[in-house]
Coordinates of C-alpha atoms and ligand atoms in Angstrom, one line a residue:
M3 CA 48.3 -13.3 -72.3
K4 CA 44.7 -11.8 -73.0
A5 CA 41.8 -11.9 -70.6
L6 CA 38.5 -10.2 -69.9
T7 CA 39.0 -7.8 -67.0
W8 CA 36.4 -5.9 -65.0
H9 CA 36.4 -2.0 -64.7
G10 CA 33.1 -1.2 -63.2
K11 CA 29.6 -1.6 -63.9
G12 CA 29.0 -2.4 -67.6
D13 CA 32.6 -2.0 -68.2
M14 CA 34.4 -5.2 -69.3
R15 CA 37.7 -5.2 -71.5
C16 CA 39.8 -7.3 -73.3
E17 CA 43.3 -6.6 -72.0
S18 CA 46.9 -7.9 -71.8
V19 CA 47.7 -9.1 -68.3
P20 CA 50.6 -11.2 -66.8
D21 CA 50.4 -15.2 -67.5
P22 CA 49.6 -17.0 -64.5
K23 CA 52.2 -18.9 -62.7
I24 CA 52.1 -22.1 -60.4
E25 CA 51.9 -20.8 -56.8
H26 CA 51.3 -24.1 -55.0
G27 CA 52.3 -27.6 -55.6
R28 CA 48.7 -28.7 -56.2
D29 CA 48.1 -26.1 -58.9
A30 CA 47.9 -26.7 -62.6
I31 CA 47.9 -24.1 -65.4
I32 CA 45.2 -24.7 -68.0
K33 CA 45.3 -23.3 -71.6
V34 CA 41.8 -22.4 -72.2
T35 CA 40.0 -23.8 -75.3
A36 CA 36.7 -22.6 -74.4
C37 CA 34.9 -20.7 -71.7
A38 CA 31.4 -19.2 -71.2
I39 CA 29.7 -16.3 -70.1
C40 CA 27.2 -17.0 -67.2
G41 CA 24.2 -15.4 -65.6
S42 CA 26.1 -14.9 -62.6
D43 CA 28.9 -12.8 -64.5
L44 CA 26.1 -10.6 -65.3
H45 CA 25.6 -9.7 -61.7
I46 CA 29.2 -8.4 -61.9
F47 CA 28.6 -6.7 -65.3
D48 CA 25.5 -5.1 -63.4
G49 CA 27.8 -3.9 -60.7
I50 CA 25.9 -5.7 -57.8
I51 CA 28.6 -8.0 -56.4
P52 CA 30.6 -6.2 -53.8
S53 CA 34.4 -6.4 -53.5
M54 CA 35.3 -6.2 -57.2
E55 CA 38.6 -4.6 -57.9
H56 CA 39.6 -2.7 -61.4
G57 CA 41.4 -5.2 -63.5
D58 CA 40.0 -8.4 -61.9
I59 CA 39.8 -11.3 -64.4
I60 CA 36.3 -12.7 -64.6
G61 CA 34.9 -16.2 -65.7
H62 CA 34.2 -19.4 -64.0
E63 CA 32.9 -21.7 -66.7
T64 CA 36.3 -23.1 -68.3
M65 CA 37.8 -25.8 -69.8
G66 CA 41.1 -26.6 -71.7
E67 CA 44.4 -28.4 -71.8
V68 CA 46.9 -28.8 -68.8
V69 CA 50.0 -27.1 -69.6
E70 CA 51.9 -27.2 -66.5
V71 CA 51.4 -29.0 -63.1
G72 CA 52.6 -28.2 -59.5
S73 CA 55.2 -30.8 -58.0
Q74 CA 52.5 -32.2 -55.6
N75 CA 49.8 -32.7 -58.1
K76 CA 49.7 -36.5 -59.0
A77 CA 46.3 -36.4 -60.6
L78 CA 47.0 -34.4 -63.6
K79 CA 49.6 -34.5 -66.4
V80 CA 50.5 -31.9 -69.2
G81 CA 48.5 -32.6 -72.2
D82 CA 45.2 -33.8 -70.2
R83 CA 42.0 -32.2 -71.3
V84 CA 39.9 -31.2 -68.5
V85 CA 36.7 -29.2 -67.3
V86 CA 37.2 -27.0 -64.3
P87 CA 34.3 -26.6 -61.8
F88 CA 33.6 -22.9 -60.8
T89 CA 33.8 -24.0 -57.1
I90 CA 37.3 -24.4 -55.7
A91 CA 37.6 -26.9 -52.9
C92 CA 40.3 -28.6 -51.1
G93 CA 38.9 -32.1 -51.2
E94 CA 40.0 -32.5 -47.5
C95 CA 38.2 -30.3 -45.3
F96 CA 35.3 -31.2 -43.0
F97 CA 32.8 -30.0 -45.7
C98 CA 34.6 -31.6 -48.9
Q99 CA 34.7 -34.8 -47.3
K100 CA 31.1 -34.6 -46.9
G101 CA 30.6 -33.6 -50.6
Y102 CA 29.6 -30.0 -49.8
Y103 CA 32.6 -28.7 -51.9
S104 CA 31.0 -25.3 -52.3
G105 CA 31.2 -25.0 -48.5
C106 CA 35.0 -25.7 -48.5
E107 CA 36.4 -24.0 -45.3
R108 CA 40.0 -23.9 -46.8
S109 CA 39.5 -22.4 -50.4
N110 CA 38.6 -18.8 -49.5
P111 CA 41.5 -16.8 -48.1
N112 CA 39.2 -14.0 -47.5
K113 CA 36.8 -16.0 -45.4
A114 CA 36.7 -13.7 -42.4
K115 CA 35.7 -11.0 -44.4
A116 CA 32.8 -13.2 -46.1
A117 CA 31.7 -14.2 -42.4
K118 CA 31.1 -10.7 -41.7
L119 CA 28.3 -10.4 -44.4
W120 CA 27.0 -14.1 -44.2
G121 CA 27.9 -15.4 -40.9
N122 CA 30.4 -17.9 -42.5
S123 CA 32.1 -18.5 -45.9
P124 CA 31.5 -20.5 -48.8
S125 CA 34.4 -21.9 -50.9
G126 CA 36.3 -19.8 -53.0
L127 CA 35.1 -19.3 -56.6
F128 CA 36.8 -18.3 -59.8
G129 CA 36.8 -14.7 -61.2
Y130 CA 34.0 -13.9 -58.5
S131 CA 35.2 -10.9 -56.2
H132 CA 37.4 -10.5 -53.4
L133 CA 34.9 -11.8 -51.2
L134 CA 35.3 -15.1 -52.4
G135 CA 39.0 -15.5 -52.6
G136 CA 40.0 -13.0 -55.1
Y137 CA 40.8 -15.7 -57.5
S138 CA 41.4 -14.8 -61.6
G139 CA 38.9 -16.1 -63.7
G140 CA 38.9 -18.3 -66.8
Q141 CA 37.7 -15.9 -69.5
A142 CA 41.6 -15.7 -70.4
E143 CA 44.2 -17.6 -72.6
F144 CA 45.5 -19.3 -69.4
L145 CA 44.0 -20.0 -66.0
R146 CA 45.8 -21.1 -62.7
V147 CA 43.6 -23.8 -61.2
P148 CA 44.1 -24.2 -57.2
Y149 CA 43.7 -27.7 -55.8
A150 CA 43.8 -28.8 -59.4
D151 CA 44.3 -32.5 -58.0
V152 CA 40.6 -32.3 -56.7
G153 CA 38.5 -30.1 -59.0
P154 CA 39.2 -30.6 -62.8
I155 CA 37.6 -33.7 -64.4
K156 CA 39.4 -35.3 -67.5
V157 CA 37.2 -35.5 -70.3
P158 CA 37.4 -38.2 -73.2
N159 CA 38.5 -36.9 -76.6
H160 CA 35.4 -38.2 -78.5
L161 CA 33.3 -35.6 -76.7
S162 CA 33.7 -32.0 -78.1
D163 CA 34.5 -29.0 -76.1
E164 CA 31.0 -27.7 -76.4
Q165 CA 29.4 -31.0 -75.2
V166 CA 31.4 -30.9 -72.0
L167 CA 31.9 -27.2 -71.1
F168 CA 29.0 -26.7 -69.1
L169 CA 30.1 -29.6 -66.7
S170 CA 31.9 -26.6 -65.0
D171 CA 28.6 -25.0 -64.0
I172 CA 25.3 -24.7 -65.4
F173 CA 24.7 -28.4 -66.2
P174 CA 25.5 -29.4 -62.5
T175 CA 23.3 -26.4 -61.2
G176 CA 20.4 -27.0 -63.3
Y177 CA 20.6 -30.7 -62.4
M178 CA 21.0 -29.9 -58.7
A179 CA 18.1 -27.6 -58.9
A180 CA 16.0 -30.7 -60.1
D181 CA 17.6 -33.0 -57.8
F182 CA 16.6 -30.9 -54.8
C183 CA 12.8 -31.5 -55.9
N184 CA 13.0 -35.0 -55.0
I185 CA 11.0 -35.7 -58.2
Q186 CA 8.2 -38.5 -57.8
K187 CA 6.4 -40.4 -60.7
G188 CA 3.6 -37.9 -61.9
D189 CA 5.3 -34.8 -60.4
T190 CA 4.9 -31.1 -62.0
I191 CA 7.9 -29.1 -61.8
A192 CA 7.4 -25.2 -62.2
I193 CA 10.5 -23.5 -63.3
W194 CA 11.1 -19.7 -63.2
G195 CA 13.7 -18.4 -65.6
C196 CA 14.5 -20.2 -68.9
G197 CA 18.0 -18.8 -69.1
P198 CA 20.7 -21.5 -69.5
V199 CA 20.4 -22.5 -65.9
G200 CA 16.6 -22.8 -66.4
Q201 CA 17.0 -24.7 -69.7
M202 CA 19.4 -27.3 -67.9
A203 CA 16.8 -27.5 -65.1
I204 CA 14.0 -28.4 -67.5
R205 CA 16.1 -31.1 -69.3
S206 CA 17.2 -32.3 -65.8
A207 CA 13.7 -32.5 -64.4
F208 CA 12.7 -34.7 -67.2
L209 CA 15.9 -36.9 -66.8
L210 CA 14.6 -37.4 -63.1
G211 CA 11.4 -38.4 -64.1
A212 CA 9.1 -35.2 -64.0
D213 CA 5.7 -35.9 -65.7
R214 CA 5.3 -32.2 -66.6
V215 CA 7.4 -29.1 -66.4
I216 CA 6.0 -25.6 -66.6
A217 CA 8.7 -23.0 -67.5
I218 CA 8.2 -19.3 -67.0
D219 CA 10.0 -16.4 -68.7
T220 CA 9.0 -13.6 -71.2
V221 CA 12.1 -14.0 -73.9
P222 CA 10.5 -15.5 -76.9
E223 CA 13.7 -17.3 -78.1
R224 CA 14.1 -18.8 -74.4
L225 CA 10.4 -19.9 -74.1
A226 CA 10.7 -21.8 -77.7
L227 CA 13.7 -23.5 -76.5
A228 CA 11.9 -24.7 -73.2
K229 CA 9.1 -25.7 -75.4
E230 CA 11.5 -27.8 -77.6
S231 CA 12.6 -29.4 -74.3
G232 CA 9.1 -30.7 -73.6
A233 CA 8.0 -27.9 -71.3
Q234 CA 4.6 -26.2 -71.3
T235 CA 5.5 -22.4 -71.3
L236 CA 4.2 -19.3 -69.7
D237 CA 4.8 -15.7 -70.2
F238 CA 4.9 -13.5 -67.1
R239 CA 3.9 -10.3 -69.1
D240 CA 1.0 -12.2 -70.7
E241 CA -0.5 -14.2 -68.0
D242 CA -1.1 -14.3 -64.3
I243 CA 1.3 -16.9 -63.3
Y244 CA -0.3 -17.9 -59.9
D245 CA -3.8 -18.1 -61.6
R246 CA -2.5 -20.5 -64.4
I247 CA -0.3 -22.6 -62.3
M248 CA -3.4 -23.4 -60.0
E249 CA -5.6 -23.8 -63.1
L250 CA -3.1 -26.3 -64.5
T251 CA -2.7 -28.2 -61.1
N252 CA -6.1 -28.7 -60.0
G253 CA -5.8 -25.6 -57.5
R254 CA -3.2 -27.6 -55.7
G255 CA 0.0 -25.9 -56.9
A256 CA 3.2 -27.3 -58.5
D257 CA 4.9 -30.2 -56.7
A258 CA 8.2 -28.3 -56.6
C259 CA 9.2 -24.8 -57.9
I260 CA 12.6 -23.8 -59.1
D261 CA 13.8 -20.4 -58.8
A262 CA 16.5 -20.0 -61.7
V263 CA 16.3 -16.3 -61.7
G264 CA 17.6 -15.0 -58.4
T265 CA 18.3 -11.2 -58.2
E266 CA 16.5 -9.8 -61.1
P267 CA 18.9 -7.6 -63.0
D268 CA 16.6 -4.6 -63.8
T269 CA 15.3 -4.4 -60.3
M270 CA 18.7 -4.2 -58.8
A271 CA 21.2 -2.8 -61.3
S272 CA 19.7 0.5 -61.9
F273 CA 20.1 1.5 -58.1
D274 CA 23.4 2.9 -57.1
S275 CA 23.0 3.3 -53.3
I276 CA 22.8 0.1 -51.1
V277 CA 19.8 1.9 -49.4
D278 CA 17.8 1.9 -52.8
R279 CA 18.8 -1.4 -53.5
I280 CA 17.6 -2.6 -50.1
K281 CA 14.5 -0.6 -50.5
V282 CA 13.9 -2.4 -54.1
A283 CA 14.5 -5.8 -52.6
T284 CA 12.2 -5.0 -49.8
F285 CA 9.2 -3.6 -51.4
M286 CA 9.6 -4.7 -55.0
G287 CA 8.2 -1.7 -56.5
T288 CA 8.8 -2.9 -60.1
D289 CA 6.7 -4.2 -62.8
R290 CA 8.2 -7.4 -62.5
P291 CA 6.8 -10.4 -60.1
H292 CA 9.1 -11.2 -57.4
V293 CA 10.1 -14.8 -58.4
L294 CA 10.8 -16.3 -55.1
R295 CA 7.5 -14.9 -53.3
Q296 CA 5.7 -16.2 -56.6
A297 CA 7.4 -19.7 -56.4
I298 CA 6.6 -20.0 -52.7
H299 CA 2.8 -19.1 -53.4
C300 CA 2.7 -21.4 -56.6
C301 CA 4.1 -24.5 -54.6
R302 CA 1.6 -27.2 -53.2
N303 CA 1.5 -28.0 -49.6
F304 CA 4.4 -29.8 -48.4
G305 CA 6.1 -29.3 -51.7
T306 CA 9.7 -28.1 -52.4
V307 CA 11.2 -24.5 -53.3
S308 CA 14.4 -25.3 -55.1
I309 CA 16.4 -21.9 -55.2
V310 CA 19.3 -21.8 -57.5
G311 CA 19.2 -18.2 -58.6
V312 CA 22.0 -16.2 -57.1
Y313 CA 20.9 -13.4 -54.7
G314 CA 22.8 -10.4 -53.4
G315 CA 21.6 -8.0 -50.6
F316 CA 18.7 -8.6 -48.6
V317 CA 15.6 -10.2 -50.1
D318 CA 13.0 -9.6 -47.6
K319 CA 9.3 -9.8 -47.2
I320 CA 9.4 -13.5 -48.0
P321 CA 6.0 -15.1 -47.2
M322 CA 7.2 -17.4 -44.4
G323 CA 3.6 -17.8 -43.0
S324 CA 2.8 -19.4 -46.4
A325 CA 5.7 -21.7 -46.2
I326 CA 5.4 -22.7 -42.7
N327 CA 1.7 -23.2 -42.6
R328 CA 1.9 -25.5 -45.6
G329 CA 4.9 -27.3 -44.8
L330 CA 7.3 -26.3 -47.5
T331 CA 10.7 -27.3 -48.0
F332 CA 13.5 -24.8 -49.1
R333 CA 16.6 -26.0 -50.5
M334 CA 19.3 -23.9 -52.2
A335 CA 23.0 -23.6 -52.8
Q336 CA 26.1 -22.7 -54.7
T337 CA 26.5 -26.0 -56.5
P338 CA 29.1 -28.2 -55.1
V339 CA 30.1 -29.0 -58.9
Q340 CA 32.6 -31.7 -58.0
H341 CA 29.8 -33.9 -56.3
Y342 CA 28.0 -33.9 -59.6
L343 CA 30.6 -34.3 -62.2
P344 CA 31.3 -38.1 -62.6
L345 CA 27.4 -38.8 -62.7
L346 CA 26.8 -35.9 -65.3
L347 CA 29.9 -36.9 -67.5
D348 CA 28.4 -40.3 -67.6
R349 CA 25.0 -39.0 -68.6
I350 CA 26.8 -37.1 -71.7
E351 CA 28.7 -40.1 -72.7
K352 CA 25.6 -42.2 -72.7
G353 CA 23.8 -39.6 -74.9
E354 CA 21.0 -38.9 -72.4
I355 CA 21.6 -35.2 -73.0
D356 CA 24.0 -32.8 -75.1
P357 CA 24.3 -29.7 -72.9
S358 CA 25.5 -27.7 -76.2
F359 CA 21.9 -27.1 -77.0
V360 CA 21.7 -23.8 -75.2
I361 CA 24.7 -22.2 -77.2
T362 CA 23.5 -19.5 -79.7
H363 CA 26.6 -17.3 -80.1
R364 CA 30.4 -18.0 -80.3
A365 CA 32.9 -15.4 -80.2
T366 CA 36.7 -14.6 -79.6
L367 CA 38.0 -13.2 -76.4
E368 CA 38.4 -9.8 -78.1
E369 CA 34.7 -9.9 -78.8
G370 CA 33.9 -10.8 -75.2
P371 CA 32.9 -7.2 -73.9
E372 CA 30.4 -6.8 -76.8
F373 CA 29.0 -10.3 -76.1
Y374 CA 28.4 -9.4 -72.4
K375 CA 25.9 -6.9 -73.6
T376 CA 24.3 -9.2 -76.2
F377 CA 23.7 -11.7 -73.4
R378 CA 22.7 -9.5 -70.8
D379 CA 20.2 -7.8 -73.3
K380 CA 19.2 -11.0 -74.9
K381 CA 20.0 -9.5 -78.2
D382 CA 19.7 -11.6 -81.2
G383 CA 18.1 -14.3 -79.7
C384 CA 20.9 -14.9 -77.3
I385 CA 20.9 -17.7 -74.9
K386 CA 24.4 -18.7 -74.2
V387 CA 27.9 -17.5 -75.4
V388 CA 30.9 -19.5 -75.7
L389 CA 34.2 -17.7 -76.1
K390 CA 37.4 -19.4 -77.7
P391 CA 40.6 -18.0 -76.2
N392 CA 42.9 -20.5 -78.0
Ligands
NAD7 P1 20.0 -15.6 -67.3 O1 20.0 -14.1 -66.7 O2 20.5 -15.6 -68.4 O3 18.8 -16.0 -67.2 C1 17.7 -15.5 -66.3 C2 16.4 -15.6 -66.7 O4 15.3 -15.2 -66.0 C3 16.1 -14.7 -68.1 O5 15.8 -15.3 -69.2 C4 15.1 -13.8 -67.7 O6 14.2 -13.3 -68.8 C5 14.2 -14.6 -66.7 N1 13.4 -13.7 -65.7 C6 13.8 -12.7 -65.3 N2 12.7 -12.3 -64.5 C7 11.8 -13.2 -64.3 C8 10.3 -13.6 -63.8 N3 10.0 -12.5 -63.1 N4 9.7 -14.8 -64.1 C9 10.4 -15.7 -64.8 N5 11.6 -15.5 -65.4 C10 12.4 -14.3 -65.2 O7 21.1 -16.3 -66.3 P2 21.2 -17.7 -66.1 O8 22.8 -18.0 -66.6 O9 20.4 -18.7 -66.6 O10 21.4 -18.0 -64.5 C11 20.3 -17.8 -63.7 C12 20.5 -17.6 -62.2 O11 21.1 -18.8 -61.6 C13 21.4 -16.3 -61.9 O12 20.8 -15.8 -60.9 C14 22.8 -17.0 -61.7 O13 23.6 -16.1 -61.0 C15 22.3 -18.3 -60.9 N6 23.5 -19.2 -61.0 C16 23.4 -19.9 -59.8 C17 24.3 -21.0 -59.8 C18 24.4 -21.8 -58.5 O14 25.7 -22.3 -58.1 N7 23.5 -21.7 -57.7 C19 25.4 -21.3 -60.7 C20 25.2 -20.7 -62.0 C21 24.2 -19.7 -62.2
ZN8 ZN1 28.1 -19.6 -63.4
ZN9 ZN1 37.7 -28.3 -48.6

């Protein structure tokens, strides 16, 4: 089959690789009908995710048709149309039972290695390094789905691929970001980043009852789309974000602040040694504001800072004094996608949201490497790329 494979910083290729096979009774094989490139894939593309190997298949936003099921899998049958969550979870362990699927303690076979870095291990992820299980990803013609009797959700035929594909990641992620904010009537939510995740967070904040959303970015097309969703927008290159947010909130700050940016690619990617990266992460000697620090400063007393942007390495110099003196709550996670799926599929079915509004580009798998660049460089108004392998 054909698949997108990683060969080093900035080097994605579309190659012929062996077809995946059932390896365990609970597995399923999916013929991929649509998959997307995520901002998290850009961290791999930018070379800042450790434990990648040449030839690794990337991709974790995937859906398609079931073409084979393992002998123990009673949940799926050949022909089912499913969306696959990016988090791989067993459904039975201590964490899965509590709904914390992205903390599954069984799905990462390399958890000892991950624990050395993080103290313990999150769940395995598709196409996201050997630290997180070394699973092949879904930017491919076919995908092996482990624990396929727990993860994939069946989708009805009257909804198109593009309407449901983002249940795999960015819709639950943006929704969780807003959910973490415990939104009350009259609340103002400030959101850093108007990429695909930020866009989902804006719509979700309104779905959950926010009175006002202030969205921050600098890319004109992304700010325009945020405005279309009803957000008030600020360009961080033109305005002092802290001053403007204070001005807009009677000097109090936003009720909650969402970081939908994470590791800022151009602050980290151009540094080759880990020492340089730590230096940059520590002192932020760049012309960009440091999102997390700004989100903390702009949050009102006893407000919430909700972090869904992904961070690599050590992000230091966090103003803990500001957070503790003012009673801030921090919430953050890799999204336990499975937990949100039934609720969000229901919201799509009821017509409360059509997540396909972020799609700007569609391409073949062969064109994938080119579109990684288009997405990273935000060329041609690119906000979200969908690839159609079959
Ligand atoms: P993206 O790279 O397309 O979007 C990031 C946006 O942030 C860009 O539009 C960029 O212009 C903007 N930005 C950069 N610096 C900024 C600043 N100082 N202030 C305001 N905006 C700034 O990525 P995406 O697909 O939207 O993903 C966003 C983040 O969410 C990534 O870090 C990704 O890894 C992460 N993510 C996390 C999860 C999770 O489970 N927690 C899931 C999916 C994605
Ligand atoms: Zn993702
Ligand atoms: Zn589990």
